[in-house]
Short mmCIF file of C-alpha atoms in Angstrom, two decimals:
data_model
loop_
_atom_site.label_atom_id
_atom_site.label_comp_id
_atom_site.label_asym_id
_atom_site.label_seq_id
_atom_site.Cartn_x
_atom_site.Cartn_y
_atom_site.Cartn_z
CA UNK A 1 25.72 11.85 6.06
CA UNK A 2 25.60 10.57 2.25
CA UNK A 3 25.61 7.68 -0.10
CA UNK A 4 29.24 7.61 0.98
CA UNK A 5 28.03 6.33 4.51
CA UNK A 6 25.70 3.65 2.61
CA UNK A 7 28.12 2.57 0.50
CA UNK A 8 30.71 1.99 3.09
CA UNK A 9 28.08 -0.46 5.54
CA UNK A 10 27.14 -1.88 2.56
CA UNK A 11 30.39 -3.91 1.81
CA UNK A 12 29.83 -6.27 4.90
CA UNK A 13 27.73 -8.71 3.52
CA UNK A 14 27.71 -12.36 3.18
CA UNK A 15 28.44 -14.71 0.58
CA UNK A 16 25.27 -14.30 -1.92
CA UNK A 17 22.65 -16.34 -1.06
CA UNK A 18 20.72 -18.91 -3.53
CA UNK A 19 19.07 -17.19 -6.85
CA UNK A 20 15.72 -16.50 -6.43
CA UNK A 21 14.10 -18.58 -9.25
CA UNK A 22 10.34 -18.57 -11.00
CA UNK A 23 8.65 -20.15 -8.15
CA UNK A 24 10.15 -18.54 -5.75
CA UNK A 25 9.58 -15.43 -7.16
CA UNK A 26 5.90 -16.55 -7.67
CA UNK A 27 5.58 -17.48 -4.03
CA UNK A 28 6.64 -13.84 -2.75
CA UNK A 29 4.76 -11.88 -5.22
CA UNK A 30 1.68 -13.88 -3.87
CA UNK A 31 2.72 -12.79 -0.78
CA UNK A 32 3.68 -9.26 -1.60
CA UNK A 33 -0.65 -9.35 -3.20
CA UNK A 34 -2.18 -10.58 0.08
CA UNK A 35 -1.98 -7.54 2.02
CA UNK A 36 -3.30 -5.13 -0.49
CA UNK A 37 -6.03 -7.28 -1.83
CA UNK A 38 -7.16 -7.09 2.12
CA UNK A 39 -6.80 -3.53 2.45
CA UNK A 40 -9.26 -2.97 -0.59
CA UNK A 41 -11.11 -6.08 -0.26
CA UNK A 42 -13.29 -5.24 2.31
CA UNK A 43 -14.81 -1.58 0.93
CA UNK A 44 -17.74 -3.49 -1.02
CA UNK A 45 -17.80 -5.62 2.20
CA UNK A 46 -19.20 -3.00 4.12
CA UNK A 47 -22.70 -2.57 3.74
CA UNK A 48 -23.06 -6.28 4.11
CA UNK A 49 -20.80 -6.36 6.96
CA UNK A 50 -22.81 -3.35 8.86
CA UNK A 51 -26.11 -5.47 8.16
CA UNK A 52 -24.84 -8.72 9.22
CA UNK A 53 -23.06 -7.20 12.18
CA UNK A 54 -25.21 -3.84 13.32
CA UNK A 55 -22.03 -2.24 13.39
CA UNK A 56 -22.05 1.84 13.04
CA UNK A 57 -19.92 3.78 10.98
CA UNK A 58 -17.19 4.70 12.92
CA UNK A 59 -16.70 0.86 14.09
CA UNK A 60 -16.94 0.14 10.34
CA UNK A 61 -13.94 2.23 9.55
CA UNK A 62 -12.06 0.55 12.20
CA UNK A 63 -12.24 -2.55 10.42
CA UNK A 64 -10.72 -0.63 7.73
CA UNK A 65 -8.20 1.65 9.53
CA UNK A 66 -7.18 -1.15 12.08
CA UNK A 67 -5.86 -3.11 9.81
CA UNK A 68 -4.40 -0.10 7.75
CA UNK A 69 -2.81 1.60 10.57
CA UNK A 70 -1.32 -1.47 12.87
CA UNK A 71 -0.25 -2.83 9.08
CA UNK A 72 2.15 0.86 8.84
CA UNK A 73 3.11 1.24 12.13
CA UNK A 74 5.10 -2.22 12.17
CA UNK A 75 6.14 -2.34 8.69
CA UNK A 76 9.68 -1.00 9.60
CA UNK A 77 9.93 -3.15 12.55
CA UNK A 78 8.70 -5.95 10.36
CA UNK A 79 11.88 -5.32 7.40
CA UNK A 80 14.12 -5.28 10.76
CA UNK A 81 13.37 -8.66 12.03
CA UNK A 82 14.00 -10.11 8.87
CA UNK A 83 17.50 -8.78 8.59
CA UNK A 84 17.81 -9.50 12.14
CA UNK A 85 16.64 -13.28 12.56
CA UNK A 86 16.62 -14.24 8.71
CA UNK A 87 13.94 -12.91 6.18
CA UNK A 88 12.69 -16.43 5.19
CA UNK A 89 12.05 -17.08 9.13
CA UNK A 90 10.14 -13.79 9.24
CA UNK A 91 8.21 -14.82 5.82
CA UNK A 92 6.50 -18.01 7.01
CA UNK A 93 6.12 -16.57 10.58
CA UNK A 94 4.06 -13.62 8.97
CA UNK A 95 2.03 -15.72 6.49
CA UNK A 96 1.12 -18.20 8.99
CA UNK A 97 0.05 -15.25 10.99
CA UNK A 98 -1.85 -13.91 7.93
CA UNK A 99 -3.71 -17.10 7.85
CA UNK A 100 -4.57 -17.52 10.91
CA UNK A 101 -5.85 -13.82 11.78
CA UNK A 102 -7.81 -14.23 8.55
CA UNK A 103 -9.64 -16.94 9.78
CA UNK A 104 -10.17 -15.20 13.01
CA UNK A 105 -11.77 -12.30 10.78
CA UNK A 106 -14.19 -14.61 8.45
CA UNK A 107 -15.50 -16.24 11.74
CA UNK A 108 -15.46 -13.42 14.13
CA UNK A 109 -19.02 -13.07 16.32
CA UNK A 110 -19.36 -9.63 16.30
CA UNK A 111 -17.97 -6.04 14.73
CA UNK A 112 -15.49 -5.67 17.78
CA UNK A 113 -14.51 -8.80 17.92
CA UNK A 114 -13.80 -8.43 13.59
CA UNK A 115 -11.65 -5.16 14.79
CA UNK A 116 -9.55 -7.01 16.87
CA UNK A 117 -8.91 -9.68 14.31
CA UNK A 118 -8.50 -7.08 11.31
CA UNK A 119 -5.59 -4.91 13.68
CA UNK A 120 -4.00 -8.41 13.91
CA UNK A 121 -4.46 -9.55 10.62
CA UNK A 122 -2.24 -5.90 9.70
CA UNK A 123 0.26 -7.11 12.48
CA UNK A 124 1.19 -10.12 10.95
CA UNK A 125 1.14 -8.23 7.12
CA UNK A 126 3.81 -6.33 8.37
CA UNK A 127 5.64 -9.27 9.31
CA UNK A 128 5.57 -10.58 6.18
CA UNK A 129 5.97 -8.13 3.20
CA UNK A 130 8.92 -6.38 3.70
CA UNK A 131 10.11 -9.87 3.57
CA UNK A 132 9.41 -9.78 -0.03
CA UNK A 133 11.17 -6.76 -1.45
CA UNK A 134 14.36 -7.64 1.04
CA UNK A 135 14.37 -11.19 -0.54
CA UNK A 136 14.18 -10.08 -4.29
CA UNK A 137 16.83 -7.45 -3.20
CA UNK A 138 19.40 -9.61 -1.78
CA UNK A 139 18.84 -12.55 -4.29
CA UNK A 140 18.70 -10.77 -7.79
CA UNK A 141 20.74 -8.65 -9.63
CA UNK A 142 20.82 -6.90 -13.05
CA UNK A 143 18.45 -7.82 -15.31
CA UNK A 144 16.68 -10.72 -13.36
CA UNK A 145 16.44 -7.93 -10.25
CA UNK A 146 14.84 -4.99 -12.61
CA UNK A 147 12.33 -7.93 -14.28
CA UNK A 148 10.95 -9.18 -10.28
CA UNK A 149 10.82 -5.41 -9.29
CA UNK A 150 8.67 -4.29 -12.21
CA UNK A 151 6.60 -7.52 -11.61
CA UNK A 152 6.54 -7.00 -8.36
CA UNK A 153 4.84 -3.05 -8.61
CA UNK A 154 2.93 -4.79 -10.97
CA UNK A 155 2.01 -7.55 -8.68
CA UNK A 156 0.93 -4.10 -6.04
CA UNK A 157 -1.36 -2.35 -8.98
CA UNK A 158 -3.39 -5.19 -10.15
CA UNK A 159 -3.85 -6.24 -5.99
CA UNK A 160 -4.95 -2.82 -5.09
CA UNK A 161 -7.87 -3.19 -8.04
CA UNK A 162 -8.21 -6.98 -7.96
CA UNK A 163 -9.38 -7.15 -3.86
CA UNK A 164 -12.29 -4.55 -4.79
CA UNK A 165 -13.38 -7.12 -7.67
CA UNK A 166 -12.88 -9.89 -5.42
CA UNK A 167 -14.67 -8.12 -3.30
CA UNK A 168 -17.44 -7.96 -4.85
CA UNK A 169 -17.92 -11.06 -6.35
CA UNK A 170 -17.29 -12.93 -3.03
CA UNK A 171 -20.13 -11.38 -1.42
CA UNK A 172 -22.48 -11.93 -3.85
CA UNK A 173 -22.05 -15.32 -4.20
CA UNK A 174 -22.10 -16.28 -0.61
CA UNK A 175 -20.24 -18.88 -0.75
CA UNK A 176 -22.09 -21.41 2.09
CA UNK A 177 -23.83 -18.63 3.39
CA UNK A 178 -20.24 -17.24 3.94
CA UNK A 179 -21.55 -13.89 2.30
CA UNK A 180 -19.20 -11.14 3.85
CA UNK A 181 -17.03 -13.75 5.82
CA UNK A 182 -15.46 -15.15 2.28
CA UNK A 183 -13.61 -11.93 1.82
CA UNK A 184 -11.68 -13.15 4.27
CA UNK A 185 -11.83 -16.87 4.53
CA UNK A 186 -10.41 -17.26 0.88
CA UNK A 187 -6.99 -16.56 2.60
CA UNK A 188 -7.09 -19.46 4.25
CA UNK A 189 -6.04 -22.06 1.37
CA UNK A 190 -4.04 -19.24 -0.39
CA UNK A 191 -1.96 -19.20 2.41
CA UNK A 192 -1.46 -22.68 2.97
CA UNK A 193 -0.43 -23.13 -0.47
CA UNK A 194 1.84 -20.43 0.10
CA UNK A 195 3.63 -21.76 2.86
CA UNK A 196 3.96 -25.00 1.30
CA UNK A 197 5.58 -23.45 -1.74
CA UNK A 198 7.78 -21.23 0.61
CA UNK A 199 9.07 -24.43 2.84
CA UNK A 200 10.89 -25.30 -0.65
CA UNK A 201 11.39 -22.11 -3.01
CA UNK A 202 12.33 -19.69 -1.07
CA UNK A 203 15.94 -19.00 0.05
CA UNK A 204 16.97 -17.72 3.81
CA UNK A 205 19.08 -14.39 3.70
CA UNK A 206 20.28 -12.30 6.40
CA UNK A 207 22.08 -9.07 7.11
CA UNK A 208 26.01 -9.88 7.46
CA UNK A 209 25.82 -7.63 10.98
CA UNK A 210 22.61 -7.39 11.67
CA UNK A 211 21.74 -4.36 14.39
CA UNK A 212 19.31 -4.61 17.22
CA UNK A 213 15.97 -3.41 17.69
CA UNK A 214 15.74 0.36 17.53
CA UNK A 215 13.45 0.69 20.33
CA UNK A 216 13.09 4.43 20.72
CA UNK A 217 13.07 4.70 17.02
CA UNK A 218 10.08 1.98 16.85
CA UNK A 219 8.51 3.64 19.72
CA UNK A 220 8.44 7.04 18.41
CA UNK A 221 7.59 6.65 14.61
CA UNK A 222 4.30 4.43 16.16
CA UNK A 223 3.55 6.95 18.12
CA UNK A 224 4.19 9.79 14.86
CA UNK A 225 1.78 7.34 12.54
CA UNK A 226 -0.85 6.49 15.43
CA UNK A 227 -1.40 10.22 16.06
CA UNK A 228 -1.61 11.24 12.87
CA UNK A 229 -3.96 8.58 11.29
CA UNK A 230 -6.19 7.73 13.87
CA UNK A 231 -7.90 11.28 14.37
CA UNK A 232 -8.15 11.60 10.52
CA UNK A 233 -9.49 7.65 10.05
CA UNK A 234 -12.15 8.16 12.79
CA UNK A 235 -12.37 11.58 13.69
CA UNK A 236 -15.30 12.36 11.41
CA UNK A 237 -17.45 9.28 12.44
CA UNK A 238 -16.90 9.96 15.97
CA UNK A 239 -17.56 13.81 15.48
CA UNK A 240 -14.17 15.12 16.15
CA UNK A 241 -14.25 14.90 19.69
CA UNK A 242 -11.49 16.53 21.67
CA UNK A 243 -8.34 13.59 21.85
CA UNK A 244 -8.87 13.59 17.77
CA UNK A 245 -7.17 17.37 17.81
CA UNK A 246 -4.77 16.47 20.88
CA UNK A 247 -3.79 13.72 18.71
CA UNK A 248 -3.07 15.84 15.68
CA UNK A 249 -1.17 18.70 17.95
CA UNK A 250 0.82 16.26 18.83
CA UNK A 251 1.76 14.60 15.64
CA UNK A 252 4.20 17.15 15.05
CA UNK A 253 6.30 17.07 18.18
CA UNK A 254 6.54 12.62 17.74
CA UNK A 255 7.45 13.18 14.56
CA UNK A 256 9.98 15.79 15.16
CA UNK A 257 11.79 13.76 18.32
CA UNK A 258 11.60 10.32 15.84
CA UNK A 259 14.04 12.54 13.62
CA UNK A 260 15.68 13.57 16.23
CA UNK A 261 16.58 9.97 17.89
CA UNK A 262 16.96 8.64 14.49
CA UNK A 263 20.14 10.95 13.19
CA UNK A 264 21.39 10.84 16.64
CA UNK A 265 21.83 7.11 16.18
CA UNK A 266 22.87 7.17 12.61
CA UNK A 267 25.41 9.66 13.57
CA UNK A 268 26.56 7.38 16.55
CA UNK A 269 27.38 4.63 13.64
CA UNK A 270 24.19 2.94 15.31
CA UNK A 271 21.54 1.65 12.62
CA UNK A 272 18.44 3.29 13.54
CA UNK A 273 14.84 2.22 12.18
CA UNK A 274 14.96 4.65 9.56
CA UNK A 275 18.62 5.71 8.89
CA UNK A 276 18.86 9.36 7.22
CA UNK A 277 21.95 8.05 5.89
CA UNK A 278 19.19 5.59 3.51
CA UNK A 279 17.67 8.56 3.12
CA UNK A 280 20.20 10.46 1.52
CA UNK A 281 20.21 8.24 -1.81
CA UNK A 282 18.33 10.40 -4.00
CA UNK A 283 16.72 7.68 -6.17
CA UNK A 284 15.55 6.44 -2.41
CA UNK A 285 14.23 9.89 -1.63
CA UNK A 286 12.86 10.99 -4.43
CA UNK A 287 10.85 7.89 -5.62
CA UNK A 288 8.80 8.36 -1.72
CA UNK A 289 7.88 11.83 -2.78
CA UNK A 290 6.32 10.29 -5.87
CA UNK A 291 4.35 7.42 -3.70
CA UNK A 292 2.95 9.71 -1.59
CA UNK A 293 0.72 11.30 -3.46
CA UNK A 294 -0.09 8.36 -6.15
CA UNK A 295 -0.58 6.49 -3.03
CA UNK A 296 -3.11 8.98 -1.43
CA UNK A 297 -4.87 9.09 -4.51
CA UNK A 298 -5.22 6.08 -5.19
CA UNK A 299 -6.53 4.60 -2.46
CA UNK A 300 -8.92 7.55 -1.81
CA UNK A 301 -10.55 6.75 -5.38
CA UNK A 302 -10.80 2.95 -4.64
CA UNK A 303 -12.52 3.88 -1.24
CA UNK A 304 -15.10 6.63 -2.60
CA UNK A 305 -15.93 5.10 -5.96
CA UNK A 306 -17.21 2.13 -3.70
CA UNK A 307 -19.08 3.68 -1.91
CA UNK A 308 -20.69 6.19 -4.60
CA UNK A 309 -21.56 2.92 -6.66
CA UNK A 310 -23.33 1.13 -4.22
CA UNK A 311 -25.23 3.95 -1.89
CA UNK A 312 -25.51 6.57 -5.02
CA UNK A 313 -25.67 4.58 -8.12
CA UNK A 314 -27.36 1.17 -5.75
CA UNK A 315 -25.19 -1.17 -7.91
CA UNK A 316 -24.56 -4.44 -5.76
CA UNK A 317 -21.65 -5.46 -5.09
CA UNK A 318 -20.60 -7.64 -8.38
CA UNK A 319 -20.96 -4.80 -11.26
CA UNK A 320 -19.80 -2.22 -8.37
CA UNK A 321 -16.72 -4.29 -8.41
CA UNK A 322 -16.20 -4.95 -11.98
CA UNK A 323 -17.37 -1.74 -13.09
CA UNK A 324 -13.47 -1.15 -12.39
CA UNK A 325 -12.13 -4.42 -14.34
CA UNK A 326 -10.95 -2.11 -17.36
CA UNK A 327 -9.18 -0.56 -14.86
CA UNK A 328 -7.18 -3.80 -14.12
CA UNK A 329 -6.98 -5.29 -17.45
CA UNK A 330 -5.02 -1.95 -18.64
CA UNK A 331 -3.05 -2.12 -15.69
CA UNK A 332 -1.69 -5.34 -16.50
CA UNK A 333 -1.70 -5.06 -20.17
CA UNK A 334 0.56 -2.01 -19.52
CA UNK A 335 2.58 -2.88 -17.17
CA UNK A 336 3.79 -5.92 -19.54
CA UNK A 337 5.45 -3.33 -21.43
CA UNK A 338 6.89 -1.06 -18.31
CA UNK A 339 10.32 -2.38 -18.38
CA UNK A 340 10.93 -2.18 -22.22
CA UNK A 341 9.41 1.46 -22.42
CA UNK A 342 12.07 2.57 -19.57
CA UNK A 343 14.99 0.88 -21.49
CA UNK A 344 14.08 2.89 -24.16
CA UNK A 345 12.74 6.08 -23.20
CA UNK A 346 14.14 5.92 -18.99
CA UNK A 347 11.58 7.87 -16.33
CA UNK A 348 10.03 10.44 -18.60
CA UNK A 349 7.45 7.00 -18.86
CA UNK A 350 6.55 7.96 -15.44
CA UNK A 351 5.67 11.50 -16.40
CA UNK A 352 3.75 10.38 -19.21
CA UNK A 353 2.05 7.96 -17.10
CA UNK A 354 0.96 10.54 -14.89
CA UNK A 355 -0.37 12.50 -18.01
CA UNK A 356 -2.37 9.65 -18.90
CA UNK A 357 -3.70 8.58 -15.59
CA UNK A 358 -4.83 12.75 -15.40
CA UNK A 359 -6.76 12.35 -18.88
CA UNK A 360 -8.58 8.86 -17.07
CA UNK A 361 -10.11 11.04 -14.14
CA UNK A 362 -11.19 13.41 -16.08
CA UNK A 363 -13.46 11.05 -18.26
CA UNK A 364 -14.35 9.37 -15.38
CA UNK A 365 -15.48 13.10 -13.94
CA UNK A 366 -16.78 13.57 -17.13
CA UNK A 367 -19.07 10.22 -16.95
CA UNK A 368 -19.89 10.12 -13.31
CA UNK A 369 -21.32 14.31 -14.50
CA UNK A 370 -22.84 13.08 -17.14
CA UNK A 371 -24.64 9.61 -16.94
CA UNK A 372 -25.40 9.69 -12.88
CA UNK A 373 -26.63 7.81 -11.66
CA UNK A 374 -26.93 5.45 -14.20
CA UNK A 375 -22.86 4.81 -14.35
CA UNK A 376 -20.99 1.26 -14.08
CA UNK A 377 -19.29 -0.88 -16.47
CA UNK A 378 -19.71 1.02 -19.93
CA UNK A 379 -20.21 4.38 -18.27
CA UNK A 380 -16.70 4.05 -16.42
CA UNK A 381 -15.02 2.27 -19.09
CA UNK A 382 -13.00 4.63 -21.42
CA UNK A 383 -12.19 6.44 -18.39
CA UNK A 384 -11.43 3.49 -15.24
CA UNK A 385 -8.93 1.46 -18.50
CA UNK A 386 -6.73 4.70 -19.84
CA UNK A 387 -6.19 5.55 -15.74
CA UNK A 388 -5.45 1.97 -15.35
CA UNK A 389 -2.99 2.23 -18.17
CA UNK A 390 -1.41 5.87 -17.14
CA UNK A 391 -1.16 3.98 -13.08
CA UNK A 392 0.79 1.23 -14.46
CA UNK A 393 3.42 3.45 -16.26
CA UNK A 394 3.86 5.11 -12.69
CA UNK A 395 3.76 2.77 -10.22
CA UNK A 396 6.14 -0.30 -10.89
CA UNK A 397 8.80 1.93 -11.79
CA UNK A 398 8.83 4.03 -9.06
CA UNK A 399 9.27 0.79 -6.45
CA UNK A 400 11.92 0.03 -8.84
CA UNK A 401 13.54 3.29 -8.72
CA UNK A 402 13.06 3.60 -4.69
CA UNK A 403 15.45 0.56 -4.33
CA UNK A 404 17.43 0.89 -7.14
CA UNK A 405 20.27 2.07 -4.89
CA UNK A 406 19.87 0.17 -1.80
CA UNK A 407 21.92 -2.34 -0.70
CA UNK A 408 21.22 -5.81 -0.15
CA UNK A 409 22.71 -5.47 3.47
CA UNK A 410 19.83 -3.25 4.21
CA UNK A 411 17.66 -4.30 1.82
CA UNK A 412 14.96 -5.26 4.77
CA UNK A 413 15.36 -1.14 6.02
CA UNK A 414 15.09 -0.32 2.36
CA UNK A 415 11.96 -1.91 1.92
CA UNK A 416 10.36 -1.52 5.25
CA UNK A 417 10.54 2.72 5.00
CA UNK A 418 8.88 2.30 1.30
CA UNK A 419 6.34 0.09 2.34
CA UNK A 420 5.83 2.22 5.16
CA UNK A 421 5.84 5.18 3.13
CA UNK A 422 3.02 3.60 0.64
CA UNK A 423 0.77 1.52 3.32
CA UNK A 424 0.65 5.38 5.61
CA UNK A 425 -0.31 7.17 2.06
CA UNK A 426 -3.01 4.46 1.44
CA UNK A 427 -4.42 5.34 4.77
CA UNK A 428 -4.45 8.26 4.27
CA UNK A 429 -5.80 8.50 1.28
CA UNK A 430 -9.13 7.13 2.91
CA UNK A 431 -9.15 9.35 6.05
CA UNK A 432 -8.82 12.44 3.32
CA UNK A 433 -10.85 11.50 0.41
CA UNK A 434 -13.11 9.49 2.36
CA UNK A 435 -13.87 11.99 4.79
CA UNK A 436 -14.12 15.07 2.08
CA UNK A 437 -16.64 12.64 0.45
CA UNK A 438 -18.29 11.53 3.15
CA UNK A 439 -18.79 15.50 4.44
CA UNK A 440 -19.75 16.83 1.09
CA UNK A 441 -22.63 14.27 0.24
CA UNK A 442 -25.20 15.62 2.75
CA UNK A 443 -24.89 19.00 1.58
CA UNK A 444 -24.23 19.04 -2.23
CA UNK A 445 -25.01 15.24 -2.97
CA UNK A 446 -23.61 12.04 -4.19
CA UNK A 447 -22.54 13.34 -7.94
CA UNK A 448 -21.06 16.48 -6.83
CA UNK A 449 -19.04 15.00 -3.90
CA UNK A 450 -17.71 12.75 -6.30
CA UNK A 451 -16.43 15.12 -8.82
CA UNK A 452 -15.00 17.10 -6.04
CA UNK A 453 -13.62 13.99 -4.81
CA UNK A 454 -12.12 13.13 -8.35
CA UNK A 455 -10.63 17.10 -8.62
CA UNK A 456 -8.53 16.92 -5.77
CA UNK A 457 -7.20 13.33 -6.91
CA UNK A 458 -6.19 14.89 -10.45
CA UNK A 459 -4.12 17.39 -8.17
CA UNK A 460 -2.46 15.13 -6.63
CA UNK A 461 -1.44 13.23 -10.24
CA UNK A 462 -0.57 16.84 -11.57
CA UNK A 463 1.55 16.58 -8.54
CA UNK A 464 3.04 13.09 -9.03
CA UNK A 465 3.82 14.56 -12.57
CA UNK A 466 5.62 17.82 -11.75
CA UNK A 467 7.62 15.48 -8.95
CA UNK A 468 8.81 13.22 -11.67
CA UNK A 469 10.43 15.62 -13.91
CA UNK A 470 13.42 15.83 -11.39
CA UNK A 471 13.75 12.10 -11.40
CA UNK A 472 17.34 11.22 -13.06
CA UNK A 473 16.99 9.62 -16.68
CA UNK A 474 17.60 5.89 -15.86
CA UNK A 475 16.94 3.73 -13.04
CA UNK A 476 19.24 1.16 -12.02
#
């Protein structure tokens, strides 16, 4: 199958739906921040949380890889649904869900009982998100489409740093005597306003023939990300008892009949979960390879440098957090500029941001070597603002590229498999780094774990770097 395929499905669509204007586009990006900003938020959380809670470790990475896992495993579904019963429908559902299970977080009696709220809090994330790239997809075009999807891998960046600040900040000021609980009680309003701003901004779109449920296919690729990030999310905390390397043997084999049941249908002229017929769009295919890795790394850095600040360095939470706010103000300054640098000089701004997000970890190496333990703000800053810059020339322009080619009849399939693709890397990125981190402290210590843990980031962004250089010149 080929872009032929694509192209052909993609000339039933309907009449084009409403433009998506300021505040609508406002109202999804603040949608399209919730998520992250809870994925992160919670890593300065969790000595508080353990305290408050007498939780151990390996329920304390629950409440982080609950939320991260059920949040990938239903992404896919989640971009379905929306095609299937209207994207707007699915938006509100989801952020009303987002609210609620946020609530049932901040007030939740005990660390199970936050577990069960946190895998329900991703549940409802998946329902809403891909709602936001399928929206911008099917409502924009041209220049007002490449302006929202630069903003809107902006809008991912600056969450992903932003909800460790918040973090940070929230818990020390304990807000009521809130203290951990306002990480996630803050949702609350932000989602009502939300909603209300929703109600009126943001226009309903649909697939013109929208396909049914691809239950095997939803089946199976839950089953290929449950087996595969479970083990590595709590197989160290729990010792790496036996189902953790069941689970990885059979990773393989769930993965392998998803494909399987997935080309079978495409080939049938069925729409499958993930068609392979999507797949084949090179911009599509080729902009995942680059998330992977930026993903994995990026996520593994925000999860370790937490933790080194506050058990290595014993920063609280506040200048643990904004000991990475250089990191975010480059990010944004930077990605200001994204879309006029790739009008004028097309992807090689991606290689060059990888370049320049490489030279960041290695001063931050170079500091955290140096200056440990006495590093935070002006230790990290040379280093946490020019990898903030060198993440911003990456990262919005690689969403942008990974859709560039989809069309707005599948723009909820489009968006669910990238979103997929980048909320699995995330987890991933702390099961790996956090585990290699967590291992190598005990027996070499808090500074060396951390340079290790910073090496085998900046070969993952010499990775991202060598990837890009087959990218094609411009993205659409």
């Amino acid at each position: 199958m080929s872009e032929t395929v694509v192209s052909t499905r993609a000339v039933h669509t309907t009449a084009a739906p409403p433009a998506l204007g300021g505040p609508g586009l406002f109202t999804v990006l603040l949608a399209a921040a919730l998520p992250l900003i809870d994925f992160f938020i919670v890593n300065v959380a969790l000595p508080t949380i353990r305290t408050d809670l007498a939780a151990s470790e390996a329920v304390l990475e629950l409440v982080v890889a609950g939320y991260g896992v059920a949040y990938a495993v239903l992404l896919v579904l989640g971009g379905r649904l929306g095609d299937l019963f209207g994207r707007r429908r699915l938006f509100l559902a989801g952020m009303a869900a987002f609210g609620l299970t946020s609530l049932a977080c901040g007030l939740a009696p005990d660390a199970w009982s936050l577990v069960a709220a946190r895998v329900a809090q991703g549940a409802a994330a998946a329902a809403m998100l891909p709602q936001v790239l399928a929206t911008i997809q099917a409502t924009t075009r041209g220049a007002h489409r490449a302006r929202a999807m630069s903003l809107y891998g902006a809008t991912a960046g600056l969450a992903m740093v932003a909800g460790q600040i918040l973090g940070g900040v929230l818990v020390a000021a304990d807000i009521a005597g809130t203290g951990w609980r306002a990480v996630f009680l803050v949702n609350v309003p932000v989602v009502v306003a939300g909603l209300l701003l929703a109600v009126r901004f943001v226009p309903e779109t649909r697939s013109a023939h929208p396909e049914p449920v691809d239950g095997p296919g939803t089946v199976l690729l839950a089953l290929s990300l449950l087996t595969l990030l479970a083990p590595l999310t709590e197989g160290r905390a729990a010792g790496w008892p036996l189902w953790t390397w069941l689970s990885l043997a059979v990773f393989p084999f769930a993965a392998g009949a998803f494909w399987a049941v997935e080309r079978r249908a495409d080939r049938a002229g069925r729409t499958p979960l993930v068609p392979p017929s999507l797949l084949a769009l090179a911009s599509l295919r080729r902009g995942l390879l680059l998330i992977v890795p930026f993903s994995i790394g990026f996520s593994g850095f925000m999860f370790v440098i937490a933790l080194a600040l506050q058990q290595g360095a014993g920063l609280s939470p506040v200048p643990a957090g904004l000991a990475l706010a250089p990191m975010a103000v480059a990010f944004l300054l930077t990605s200001l500029a994204g879309p006029r640098l790739i009008a004028r000089y097309g992807t090689r701004v991606v290689t060059a941001g990888a370049v320049v997000q490489g030279v960041g970890i290695l001063l931050l190496m170079l500091a955290a070597w140096r200056d440990w333990p006495h590093v935070g703000l002006v230790a990290m800053l040379p280093g946490a603002a020019v990898a903030g810059a060198g993440q911003a020339l990456q990262l919005p322009n690689v969403m942008r590229l990974v859709l560039s080619e989809v069309p707005p009849a599948r723009a909820g399939v489009g968006s669910g498999v990238m979103v997929t693709t980048q909320q699995s890397a995330l987890a991933l990125g702390v099961a790996t780094l956090g585990t290699l981190f967590l291992t190598l402290v005990p027996r070499v210590g808090m500074r060396e774990a951390l340079v290790v843990a910073l090496l085998v980031q900046l070969a993952g962004i010499v990775l991202t770097g060598l990837l890009s250089l087959r990218l094609p010149r411009e993205i659409g």
